[in-house]
Amino acid sequence: MSTCDQCVVRNRSICAALDENEIKLLNSIGRRRNLTAGESLIWEGEDSVLVANVIEGVLKLSTGTEDGHEQIVGVVYPSDFIGRPFGATTGYGVTALTDARVCVFSRRDFDGFAREHPSLGQKLLERTLGELDRTRRWMLLLGRKSASEKVASFLLELMERLVEPGCKVVFDQPSRQLELPFSRQQIADVLGLTIETVSRQLTRLKVEGTIGLPSRREVVIRNLDALVAGAG
Amino acid sequence: MSTCDQCVVRNRSICAALDENEIKLLNSIGRRRNLTAGESLIWEGEDSVLVANVIEGVLKLSTGTEDGHEQIVGVVYPSDFIGRPFGATTGYGVTALTDARVCVFSRRDFDGFAREHPSLGQKLLERTLGELDRTRRWMLLLGRKSASEKVASFLLELMERLVEPGCKVVFDQPSRQLELPFSRQQIADVLGLTIETVSRQLTRLKVEGTIGLPSRREVVIRNLDALVAGAG
DNA sequence: CGATGGTTTGAGATATATCAAACCTCGTGG
DNA sequence: CCACGAGGTTTGATATATCTCAAACCATCG
C-alpha cells in the first residue's frame, strides 16, 4: 500500500489525475520530506534538480536584487506544486514560511513520468495556467496599487487561500480569524513595500476597525466590505 | 495543402509539436486574422472564447484598476501563444501594439484538440512555464526596482525579445537599433510608472550617451554595458 | 528577570507622481 | 507647399506617498 493513500492532498494535488497504478509508480520515485520554518528546499539560480507537492504548510518563492532587496514572487499552499520541470534553472528560491511537509521528486524522474502520463501533464498545465493568472493579478497590485490597497488586497488573497482544507482557519462569519504565515518583513517582501509601511497600514486598518490584531501572527477580519473597498 | 506550410512561426510556435496530419487537422479549426495597431482581440473579464498564435507583430496583455490606471501584465511576440485554455475567464485584455497577424481558434475546439494531442499540451506547458518564469522576473522589477532600473531593464528585455526571426532589427554590434512597438504611455504601463518619469529616464540615458533616440519609435543601444549595469 | 528579535512609532529625506505648459511630429486641407 | 491642428512627448515646478534612519516598544525564551 502506498503512502499516497492517506495523503490529505491526494485529491487536490496534481496526483488527482492519476489512477491507483500510476500513483503507486509515482510514489516509488518520490519521498516525503519535512521542513522547518525558514528552511529552504530550492535555491535561486541553481539548476532545477527537484520538484515537489506541498502536503502541509506554506512556502514562499523569492528572488532578490543585487543590492539585497528581496521580492517574494509566489506563495504556495497545500496541494500546490513546486519547482520547475523540463530542464531550466530555477529563477527563485523556495523556502518554508511555516513548518511544512512536501512530497519531493527528482526533476529528471518527474519529467520522464510526466511525459509518459499525459493526464499528469494536463493537470500540471491547468495548475500552471492558474498560477500565471494569479501572478499577473499580482503584477497589477505591484505596479499600480497604493500601499493601503496592497495591504488590503494581501489580506483578502490570504483569506481566500487559507480557506481550504489542510489549513487551520476559524471560519465563522462575519469575523474571520486568520493565522498569518508571514512576518511583517515577509509581507513587505510580497507587496514591494518596507516593513514600516506595512506596519503603519495594518495599524491604520486596526484603528479604523476593519481588522483586529490579537497578536503578531493573527489577523481578524472585522469588516470584510471595508477591506474589499480598500483593496482597489 | 494547409496554409501552415508557409507559416513563418511553424517551427517555433506550439505547432512545432505536431506532425503533418495533426497540423492539417489543427489548421481546419483555426483561421488567420489581421489586426491593426490598437485593435483588441480579447477583452478583460469576458469568458475565454478564443486562443491564438502570434504570427507577426506585438500584442499587449493588460488589466486596469477601478480608478483607471492601466498595467500591462505581458507582451507577446511572434510564435507566442495567446489566451486562456481550459475554461476560465480572461483576467486581462489582449490588444495589438503594432499591426499584427494571428492564427485564432475557438477555445472549445482548441481545448479538445489539446486533450487529444498530448504533444501539443506538452509544448503548451513548457511555454506556459517559461512565461511564468518571465512574469516572476517582472514582479521583482515592479516591486523592488527604481525608475531608472526599470527603464534599463525594459530596454534590455525588449532587445532580447526582438532579436528573433520575424521581427525587423538591425543587429550590428556594438550599436543596436530597435524599433519600439510601444508608446511612452505604454512603456509606463509596463513598468508601473508615469509617462513623465519614463520620458525623463529615457532622456537621461540619452544625455549620458547610453542610448540614442533617433525618433519617438526608435532606440539605439550605444553602451550595452552601461545599460546592463543600470538595470540592477 | 534581562537579552534578543521582531514590531511599532516618529521625524525627516527623497523618488516619483501630479499638474501645467511648451514642444515636436506628422498628417490634413487650404 | 505651407499653415494648421491634434496627439504624443518633453520639460518644469510642486506635492506627496513611501522610504530611510532612529528610537521606543513588546513578546518570547533562556
Coordinates of C-alpha atoms (C1' of nucleotides) in Angstrom, one line a residue:
Chain A
M1 CA 0.0 0.0 0.0
S2 CA 1.4 3.3 -1.0
T3 CA 1.7 6.2 1.5
C4 CA -0.3 8.2 -1.0
D5 CA -3.5 6.5 0.2
Q6 CA -3.6 8.6 3.4
C7 CA -2.3 11.7 1.7
V8 CA -4.5 14.7 2.6
V9 CA -3.9 16.4 -0.7
R10 CA -4.3 13.2 -2.8
N11 CA -7.4 14.5 -4.5
R12 CA -6.5 18.2 -4.8
S13 CA -2.9 18.0 -6.0
I14 CA -1.8 17.1 -9.5
C15 CA -1.9 13.5 -8.3
A16 CA -5.7 13.6 -8.6
A17 CA -5.1 12.9 -12.3
L18 CA -3.7 9.5 -11.7
D19 CA -5.2 6.1 -11.1
E20 CA -4.1 3.6 -8.5
N21 CA -1.4 2.0 -10.5
E22 CA 0.1 5.3 -11.7
I23 CA 0.0 6.6 -8.1
K24 CA 2.0 3.6 -7.0
L25 CA 4.5 4.2 -9.7
L26 CA 4.8 7.9 -8.9
N27 CA 5.1 7.1 -5.2
S28 CA 8.1 4.9 -5.9
I29 CA 10.1 7.8 -7.3
G30 CA 9.1 10.3 -4.7
R31 CA 9.7 10.7 -1.0
R32 CA 8.3 12.7 1.9
R33 CA 10.3 15.4 3.5
N34 CA 9.7 17.7 6.4
L35 CA 10.8 21.3 6.5
T36 CA 11.0 23.5 9.5
A37 CA 10.1 27.2 9.2
G38 CA 12.9 29.1 7.4
E39 CA 14.4 26.0 5.8
S40 CA 15.0 26.2 2.0
L41 CA 14.1 23.5 -0.4
I42 CA 15.5 25.1 -3.6
W43 CA 17.9 27.9 -4.0
E44 CA 17.7 30.7 -6.6
G45 CA 19.8 30.2 -9.7
E46 CA 20.7 26.6 -9.2
D47 CA 19.8 24.0 -11.8
S48 CA 16.4 22.6 -11.3
V49 CA 17.1 19.3 -9.6
L50 CA 13.8 18.7 -7.8
V51 CA 10.1 19.3 -7.8
A52 CA 7.5 18.7 -5.1
N53 CA 4.0 18.7 -4.0
V54 CA 3.1 20.7 -0.9
I55 CA 1.3 18.5 1.6
E56 CA 1.2 20.8 4.6
G57 CA 2.4 24.3 5.4
V58 CA 3.1 27.4 3.4
L59 CA 6.2 28.2 1.4
K60 CA 7.5 31.3 -0.4
L61 CA 9.2 31.7 -3.8
S62 CA 11.6 34.6 -3.7
T63 CA 14.3 36.5 -5.6
G64 CA 16.5 39.4 -4.7
T65 CA 18.1 42.3 -6.4
E66 CA 21.9 42.8 -6.3
D67 CA 21.5 45.4 -3.6
G68 CA 19.9 43.0 -1.2
H69 CA 16.2 43.8 -1.5
E70 CA 14.0 40.8 -1.7
Q71 CA 10.8 40.2 -3.6
I72 CA 8.5 37.3 -2.9
V73 CA 7.2 36.2 -6.3
G74 CA 4.9 33.5 -5.2
V75 CA 3.4 31.7 -2.2
V76 CA 2.4 28.1 -2.2
Y77 CA -0.1 26.3 -0.1
P78 CA -1.1 22.6 0.5
S79 CA -1.8 20.7 -2.8
D80 CA 0.3 23.3 -4.8
F81 CA 3.1 22.2 -7.0
I82 CA 6.7 23.4 -6.5
G83 CA 9.6 23.7 -8.9
R84 CA 10.5 24.0 -12.5
P85 CA 10.0 20.9 -14.6
F86 CA 11.6 20.4 -18.0
G87 CA 15.2 21.4 -17.5
A88 CA 15.5 25.1 -16.7
T89 CA 17.4 26.8 -13.9
T90 CA 15.2 28.0 -11.1
G91 CA 14.8 31.7 -11.1
Y92 CA 13.8 31.9 -7.4
G93 CA 14.4 30.2 -4.1
V94 CA 11.8 28.1 -2.3
T95 CA 11.7 28.5 1.5
A96 CA 9.3 27.3 4.1
L97 CA 7.4 30.0 5.9
T98 CA 5.9 27.6 8.4
D99 CA 6.9 24.1 9.3
A100 CA 5.9 22.1 6.2
R101 CA 5.7 18.7 4.7
V102 CA 6.3 18.1 1.0
C103 CA 6.5 15.2 -1.4
V104 CA 9.7 15.6 -3.5
F105 CA 10.8 14.1 -6.8
S106 CA 14.0 14.3 -8.7
R107 CA 13.2 16.6 -11.6
R108 CA 14.6 14.1 -14.1
D109 CA 12.4 11.3 -12.8
F110 CA 9.4 13.5 -12.7
D111 CA 9.9 14.9 -16.2
G112 CA 10.0 11.4 -17.5
F113 CA 6.9 10.3 -15.6
A114 CA 5.0 13.4 -16.8
R115 CA 5.9 12.8 -20.4
E116 CA 4.6 9.2 -20.2
H117 CA 1.5 10.2 -18.4
P118 CA -0.2 13.0 -20.3
S119 CA -3.0 13.2 -17.8
L120 CA -0.4 14.4 -15.2
G121 CA 1.0 16.9 -17.7
Q122 CA -2.6 18.1 -18.3
K123 CA -3.2 18.8 -14.6
L124 CA 0.2 20.4 -14.4
L125 CA -0.7 22.7 -17.3
E126 CA -4.0 23.7 -15.8
R127 CA -2.3 24.4 -12.5
T128 CA 0.4 26.4 -14.2
L129 CA -2.1 28.4 -16.2
G130 CA -3.9 29.2 -12.9
E131 CA -0.7 30.3 -11.3
L132 CA 0.1 32.5 -14.2
D133 CA -3.3 34.2 -13.9
R134 CA -2.7 34.8 -10.2
T135 CA 0.8 36.1 -10.8
R136 CA -0.5 38.6 -13.4
R137 CA -3.1 39.8 -11.0
W138 CA -0.2 40.4 -8.6
M139 CA 1.6 42.5 -11.2
L140 CA -1.3 44.9 -11.2
L141 CA -1.0 45.2 -7.5
L142 CA 2.7 45.8 -7.6
G143 CA 2.6 48.2 -10.5
R144 CA -0.4 50.3 -9.8
K145 CA -1.8 50.0 -6.3
S146 CA -1.1 52.2 -3.3
A147 CA 0.3 50.8 0.0
S148 CA -3.1 50.7 1.6
E149 CA -4.6 48.9 -1.4
K150 CA -1.7 46.5 -1.4
V151 CA -2.2 45.5 2.3
A152 CA -5.9 45.1 1.9
S153 CA -5.5 43.0 -1.2
F154 CA -2.9 40.9 0.6
L155 CA -5.3 40.1 3.4
L156 CA -8.1 39.2 1.1
E157 CA -5.9 36.9 -1.0
L158 CA -4.6 35.3 2.1
M159 CA -8.1 34.7 3.4
E160 CA -9.2 33.0 0.2
R161 CA -6.2 30.8 0.0
L162 CA -6.2 29.8 3.6
V163 CA -9.9 28.9 3.5
E164 CA -9.2 25.5 2.1
P165 CA -8.8 22.1 3.8
G166 CA -5.4 21.5 5.2
C167 CA -5.1 24.8 6.8
K168 CA -6.4 25.8 10.2
V169 CA -8.8 28.6 9.9
V170 CA -11.6 29.6 12.2
F171 CA -14.2 30.4 9.6
D172 CA -17.3 32.0 11.3
Q173 CA -18.7 35.0 9.6
P174 CA -18.7 37.8 9.9
S175 CA -15.5 37.7 11.9
R176 CA -12.8 35.6 10.3
Q177 CA -9.6 34.9 12.1
L178 CA -6.5 34.1 10.2
E179 CA -3.2 32.8 11.4
L180 CA -0.5 34.7 9.5
P181 CA 2.2 32.6 8.0
F182 CA 4.2 35.8 7.3
S183 CA 6.3 38.1 9.4
R184 CA 5.9 41.8 8.8
Q185 CA 9.1 41.8 6.7
Q186 CA 7.8 38.9 4.6
I187 CA 4.5 40.8 4.0
A188 CA 6.6 43.7 2.9
D189 CA 8.6 41.5 0.5
V190 CA 5.4 40.2 -1.0
L191 CA 4.0 43.7 -1.6
G192 CA 7.1 45.5 -2.6
L193 CA 7.0 47.8 0.4
T194 CA 9.1 48.4 3.5
I195 CA 8.3 46.8 6.9
E196 CA 7.4 50.2 8.4
T197 CA 4.9 51.0 5.7
V198 CA 3.2 47.6 6.2
S199 CA 3.1 48.1 9.9
R200 CA 1.5 51.6 9.6
Q201 CA -1.1 50.3 7.2
L202 CA -2.0 47.4 9.5
T203 CA -2.4 49.7 12.5
R204 CA -4.5 52.1 10.4
L205 CA -6.8 49.2 9.4
K206 CA -7.0 48.2 13.1
V207 CA -7.7 51.8 14.3
E208 CA -10.5 52.1 11.6
G209 CA -12.0 48.8 13.0
T210 CA -11.6 47.0 9.7
I211 CA -9.3 44.3 11.2
G212 CA -8.2 43.2 14.6
L213 CA -4.6 42.2 15.5
P214 CA -4.8 39.9 18.6
S215 CA -1.2 39.0 18.2
R216 CA 1.6 39.4 15.7
R217 CA 0.7 36.3 13.9
E218 CA -3.1 36.7 13.9
V219 CA -5.5 38.8 12.0
V220 CA -9.2 39.1 12.4
I221 CA -11.3 40.4 9.6
R222 CA -13.9 42.6 11.3
N223 CA -15.3 44.4 8.3
L224 CA -15.0 42.5 5.1
D225 CA -16.8 45.1 3.0
A226 CA -14.5 47.8 4.1
L227 CA -11.5 45.6 3.3
V228 CA -12.8 44.8 -0.2
A229 CA -13.5 48.5 -0.8
G230 CA -10.0 49.4 0.3
A231 CA -8.4 46.8 -2.0
G232 CA -9.0 49.0 -5.1
Chain B
M1 CA -2.0 21.9 -48.7
S2 CA -2.5 23.7 -45.4
T3 CA -1.7 27.4 -45.1
C4 CA 0.5 26.3 -42.2
D5 CA 3.2 25.1 -44.6
Q6 CA 4.3 28.7 -45.3
C7 CA 3.8 29.8 -41.8
V8 CA 6.8 31.7 -40.6
V9 CA 6.3 30.6 -37.0
R10 CA 5.5 27.0 -37.9
N11 CA 8.7 25.7 -36.2
R12 CA 8.8 28.0 -33.2
S13 CA 5.2 28.1 -32.1
I14 CA 3.5 25.3 -30.2
C15 CA 2.6 23.9 -33.7
A16 CA 6.2 22.6 -33.8
A17 CA 5.0 19.7 -31.7
L18 CA 2.7 18.4 -34.4
D19 CA 3.2 16.3 -37.5
E20 CA 1.8 16.9 -40.9
N21 CA -1.5 15.2 -40.3
E22 CA -2.1 16.9 -37.0
I23 CA -1.2 20.2 -38.4
K24 CA -3.8 19.7 -41.1
L25 CA -6.3 18.9 -38.5
L26 CA -5.5 21.9 -36.4
N27 CA -5.5 24.1 -39.4
S28 CA -9.0 23.1 -40.1
I29 CA -10.2 24.5 -36.8
G30 CA -8.2 27.7 -37.0
R31 CA -8.2 30.8 -39.1
R32 CA -6.0 33.7 -39.8
R33 CA -6.8 37.2 -38.7
N34 CA -5.2 40.5 -39.2
L35 CA -5.2 43.2 -36.5
T36 CA -4.4 46.8 -36.9
A37 CA -2.4 48.6 -34.2
G38 CA -4.7 49.4 -31.2
E39 CA -7.3 46.7 -32.1
S40 CA -8.3 44.3 -29.4
L41 CA -8.6 40.5 -29.8
I42 CA -9.8 39.7 -26.2
W43 CA -11.4 41.9 -23.6
E44 CA -10.7 41.8 -19.9
G45 CA -13.2 39.8 -17.8
E46 CA -15.0 38.1 -20.7
D47 CA -15.3 34.3 -20.8
S48 CA -12.4 32.9 -22.6
V49 CA -13.8 32.2 -26.1
L50 CA -10.7 32.1 -28.2
V51 CA -7.0 31.4 -28.2
A52 CA -4.4 32.2 -30.8
N53 CA -0.8 32.0 -32.0
V54 CA 1.0 35.2 -32.9
I55 CA 2.4 35.1 -36.4
E56 CA 3.5 38.6 -36.8
G57 CA 3.5 41.8 -34.7
V58 CA 3.5 42.6 -31.0
L59 CA 0.5 42.5 -28.6
K60 CA 0.0 43.5 -25.0
L61 CA -1.9 41.8 -22.2
S62 CA -3.3 44.4 -19.8
T63 CA -5.6 45.0 -16.9
G64 CA -6.7 48.1 -15.1
T65 CA -7.6 49.3 -11.6
E66 CA -11.0 50.7 -10.9
D67 CA -9.6 54.2 -10.9
G68 CA -8.5 54.0 -14.5
H69 CA -4.8 53.1 -14.1
E70 CA -3.6 50.5 -16.5
Q71 CA -1.0 47.8 -16.0
I72 CA 0.4 45.8 -18.9
V73 CA 0.9 42.3 -17.5
G74 CA 2.5 40.7 -20.5
V75 CA 3.8 41.3 -24.0
V76 CA 3.6 38.7 -26.7
Y77 CA 5.8 38.4 -29.8
P78 CA 5.7 36.2 -33.0
S79 CA 5.4 32.5 -32.2
D80 CA 3.9 33.2 -28.7
F81 CA 0.6 31.8 -27.6
I82 CA -2.3 33.9 -26.6
G83 CA -5.3 33.2 -24.4
R84 CA -6.6 31.1 -21.6
P85 CA -7.3 27.5 -22.5
F86 CA -9.4 25.3 -20.2
G87 CA -12.4 27.2 -19.4
A88 CA -11.6 30.2 -17.3
T89 CA -12.4 33.9 -17.8
T90 CA -9.7 36.0 -19.1
G91 CA -8.2 38.3 -16.5
Y92 CA -6.7 40.7 -19.0
G93 CA -7.4 42.2 -22.4
V94 CA -5.3 41.4 -25.4
T95 CA -4.6 44.3 -27.8
A96 CA -2.3 44.8 -30.8
L97 CA 0.5 47.3 -30.2
T98 CA 1.6 47.1 -33.9
D99 CA -0.3 45.8 -36.9
A100 CA -0.4 42.0 -36.3
R101 CA -1.3 38.7 -37.8
V102 CA -2.6 35.9 -35.6
C103 CA -3.9 32.4 -36.0
V104 CA -7.1 32.1 -33.9
F105 CA -9.0 29.1 -32.6
S106 CA -12.2 28.8 -30.7
R107 CA -11.2 27.9 -27.2
R108 CA -13.5 24.9 -27.1
D109 CA -12.1 23.4 -30.3
F110 CA -8.6 24.1 -29.2
D111 CA -9.2 22.5 -25.7
G112 CA -10.5 19.4 -27.3
F113 CA -7.6 19.2 -29.7
A114 CA -5.1 19.7 -27.0
R115 CA -6.6 17.0 -24.9
E116 CA -6.4 14.6 -27.8
H117 CA -2.8 15.5 -28.7
P118 CA -0.7 15.4 -25.6
S119 CA 2.4 16.6 -27.5
L120 CA 0.6 19.9 -28.0
G121 CA -0.3 20.1 -24.4
Q122 CA 3.3 19.4 -23.6
K123 CA 4.6 22.3 -25.7
L124 CA 1.9 24.5 -24.2
L125 CA 3.0 23.5 -20.8
E126 CA 6.7 24.3 -21.5
R127 CA 5.7 27.6 -23.0
T128 CA 3.5 28.5 -20.0
L129 CA 6.2 27.6 -17.5
G130 CA 8.6 29.9 -19.4
E131 CA 6.0 32.6 -19.4
L132 CA 5.5 32.2 -15.7
D133 CA 9.3 32.5 -15.1
R134 CA 9.4 35.7 -17.2
T135 CA 6.4 37.1 -15.3
R136 CA 8.0 36.4 -12.0
R137 CA 11.2 38.2 -13.0
W138 CA 8.9 41.1 -13.9
M139 CA 7.5 41.1 -10.4
L140 CA 10.9 41.7 -9.0
L141 CA 11.2 44.7 -11.3
L142 CA 7.8 46.1 -10.3
G143 CA 8.2 45.5 -6.6
R144 CA 11.8 46.4 -6.0
K145 CA 13.5 48.3 -8.8
S146 CA 13.8 52.1 -9.1
A147 CA 12.5 54.0 -12.1
S148 CA 16.0 54.1 -13.8
E149 CA 16.5 50.4 -13.2
K150 CA 13.0 49.7 -14.6
V151 CA 13.7 51.6 -17.8
A152 CA 17.1 50.0 -18.4
S153 CA 15.6 46.5 -17.7
F154 CA 12.8 47.2 -20.1
L155 CA 15.1 48.1 -22.9
L156 CA 17.2 45.0 -22.3
E157 CA 14.3 42.7 -22.3
L158 CA 12.9 44.3 -25.4
M159 CA 16.2 43.8 -27.2
E160 CA 16.3 40.2 -26.3
R161 CA 12.8 39.5 -27.4
L162 CA 13.1 41.4 -30.7
V163 CA 16.3 39.7 -31.7
E164 CA 14.4 36.8 -33.1
P165 CA 13.3 35.9 -36.5
G166 CA 10.1 37.6 -37.5
C167 CA 10.9 41.0 -36.2
K168 CA 12.9 43.6 -38.0
V169 CA 16.0 44.5 -36.1
V170 CA 19.2 46.0 -37.3
F171 CA 21.6 43.9 -35.3
D172 CA 25.2 45.1 -35.8
Q173 CA 27.2 45.4 -32.6
P174 CA 28.0 47.4 -30.7
S175 CA 25.2 49.7 -31.7
R176 CA 21.8 48.0 -31.8
Q177 CA 18.9 49.8 -33.2
L178 CA 15.4 48.8 -32.0
E179 CA 12.1 49.8 -33.3
L180 CA 9.9 50.5 -30.3
P181 CA 6.5 48.8 -30.5
F182 CA 5.5 50.9 -27.5
S183 CA 4.4 54.5 -27.0
R184 CA 5.8 56.3 -23.9
Q185 CA 2.5 55.7 -22.1
Q186 CA 2.6 52.0 -22.9
I187 CA 6.2 51.8 -21.5
A188 CA 4.9 53.5 -18.4
D189 CA 2.1 50.9 -18.2
V190 CA 4.5 48.1 -18.4
L191 CA 6.8 49.5 -15.8
G192 CA 4.3 50.8 -13.3
L193 CA 5.4 54.4 -13.8
T194 CA 4.0 57.6 -15.2
I195 CA 4.7 58.8 -18.7
E196 CA 6.7 61.7 -17.4
T197 CA 9.0 59.6 -15.4
V198 CA 9.7 57.3 -18.3
S199 CA 10.4 60.3 -20.5
R200 CA 12.8 61.7 -18.0
Q201 CA 14.7 58.4 -17.6
L202 CA 15.0 58.0 -21.4
T203 CA 16.4 61.5 -21.9
R204 CA 18.8 60.9 -19.0
L205 CA 20.1 57.7 -20.7
K206 CA 20.4 59.7 -23.9
V207 CA 22.3 62.5 -22.3
E208 CA 24.6 60.0 -20.6
G209 CA 25.3 58.5 -24.1
T210 CA 23.9 55.1 -23.1
I211 CA 21.3 55.2 -25.7
G212 CA 20.2 57.2 -28.7
L213 CA 16.7 58.3 -29.6
P214 CA 16.6 59.0 -33.4
S215 CA 12.9 59.2 -33.3
R216 CA 10.0 58.6 -30.9
R217 CA 9.7 55.0 -32.0
E218 CA 13.4 54.1 -32.3
V219 CA 16.1 53.4 -29.7
V220 CA 19.8 52.8 -30.3
I221 CA 21.7 51.0 -27.7
R222 CA 25.1 52.8 -27.6
N223 CA 26.6 51.4 -24.5
L224 CA 25.2 47.9 -23.6
D225 CA 27.5 47.5 -20.6
A226 CA 26.2 50.7 -19.0
L227 CA 22.6 49.7 -19.7
V228 CA 23.2 46.3 -18.1
A229 CA 24.9 47.9 -15.1
G230 CA 21.9 50.3 -14.8
A231 CA 19.4 47.5 -14.8
G232 CA 20.2 46.5 -11.3
Chain C
dC1 C1' 14.3 38.9 35.3
dG2 C1' 17.3 40.5 31.2
dA3 C1' 18.5 39.8 26.5
dT4 C1' 17.1 39.3 21.8
dG5 C1' 14.5 39.7 17.6
dG6 C1' 10.6 41.4 15.7
dT7 C1' 7.4 45.3 15.6
dT8 C1' 5.6 49.9 16.2
dT9 C1' 6.0 54.8 16.2
dG10 C1' 8.2 59.2 14.9
dA11 C1' 10.7 62.8 12.2
dG12 C1' 12.8 63.8 8.1
dA13 C1' 14.5 62.9 3.3
dT14 C1' 13.6 61.6 -1.4
dA15 C1' 11.9 59.5 -5.5
dT16 C1' 8.1 59.6 -8.1
dA17 C1' 3.5 61.5 -9.1
dT18 C1' 0.9 65.3 -10.3
dC19 C1' -0.3 69.5 -12.5
dA20 C1' 0.8 72.6 -16.2
dA21 C1' 2.9 74.4 -20.1
dA22 C1' 5.9 74.2 -24.1
dC23 C1' 7.3 71.5 -27.7
dC24 C1' 7.7 68.3 -31.6
dT25 C1' 6.0 65.5 -35.5
dC26 C1' 3.2 64.3 -38.8
dG27 C1' -0.9 64.2 -41.4
dT28 C1' -4.5 67.2 -43.5
dG29 C1' -6.5 70.6 -46.0
dG30 C1' -6.3 75.1 -47.8
Chain D
dC1 C1' 3.9 74.0 -50.4
dC2 C1' 2.8 75.9 -46.3
dA3 C1' -0.2 76.6 -42.3
dC4 C1' -2.8 74.3 -39.1
dG5 C1' -4.3 71.1 -35.7
dA6 C1' -4.0 67.1 -32.9
dG7 C1' -1.6 63.6 -30.4
dG8 C1' 2.1 62.4 -28.4
dT9 C1' 6.3 63.9 -25.9
dT10 C1' 9.4 66.6 -23.2
dT11 C1' 10.4 69.8 -19.6
dG12 C1' 9.4 72.4 -15.4
dA13 C1' 7.6 73.4 -10.7
dT14 C1' 5.4 71.5 -6.9
dA15 C1' 3.1 68.0 -3.9
dT16 C1' 3.0 63.7 -1.7
dA17 C1' 3.4 58.8 -0.7
dT18 C1' 6.7 56.0 0.7
dC19 C1' 11.4 55.2 2.2
dT20 C1' 15.1 55.9 5.4
dC21 C1' 17.0 56.4 9.8
dA22 C1' 16.4 56.2 14.6
dA23 C1' 14.4 55.2 18.9
dA24 C1' 11.0 53.1 21.8
dC25 C1' 8.3 49.1 22.5
dC26 C1' 6.9 44.4 23.3
dA27 C1' 6.8 39.5 23.4
dT28 C1' 9.4 35.3 24.0
dC29 C1' 12.8 32.4 25.8
dG30 C1' 16.6 31.4 28.2

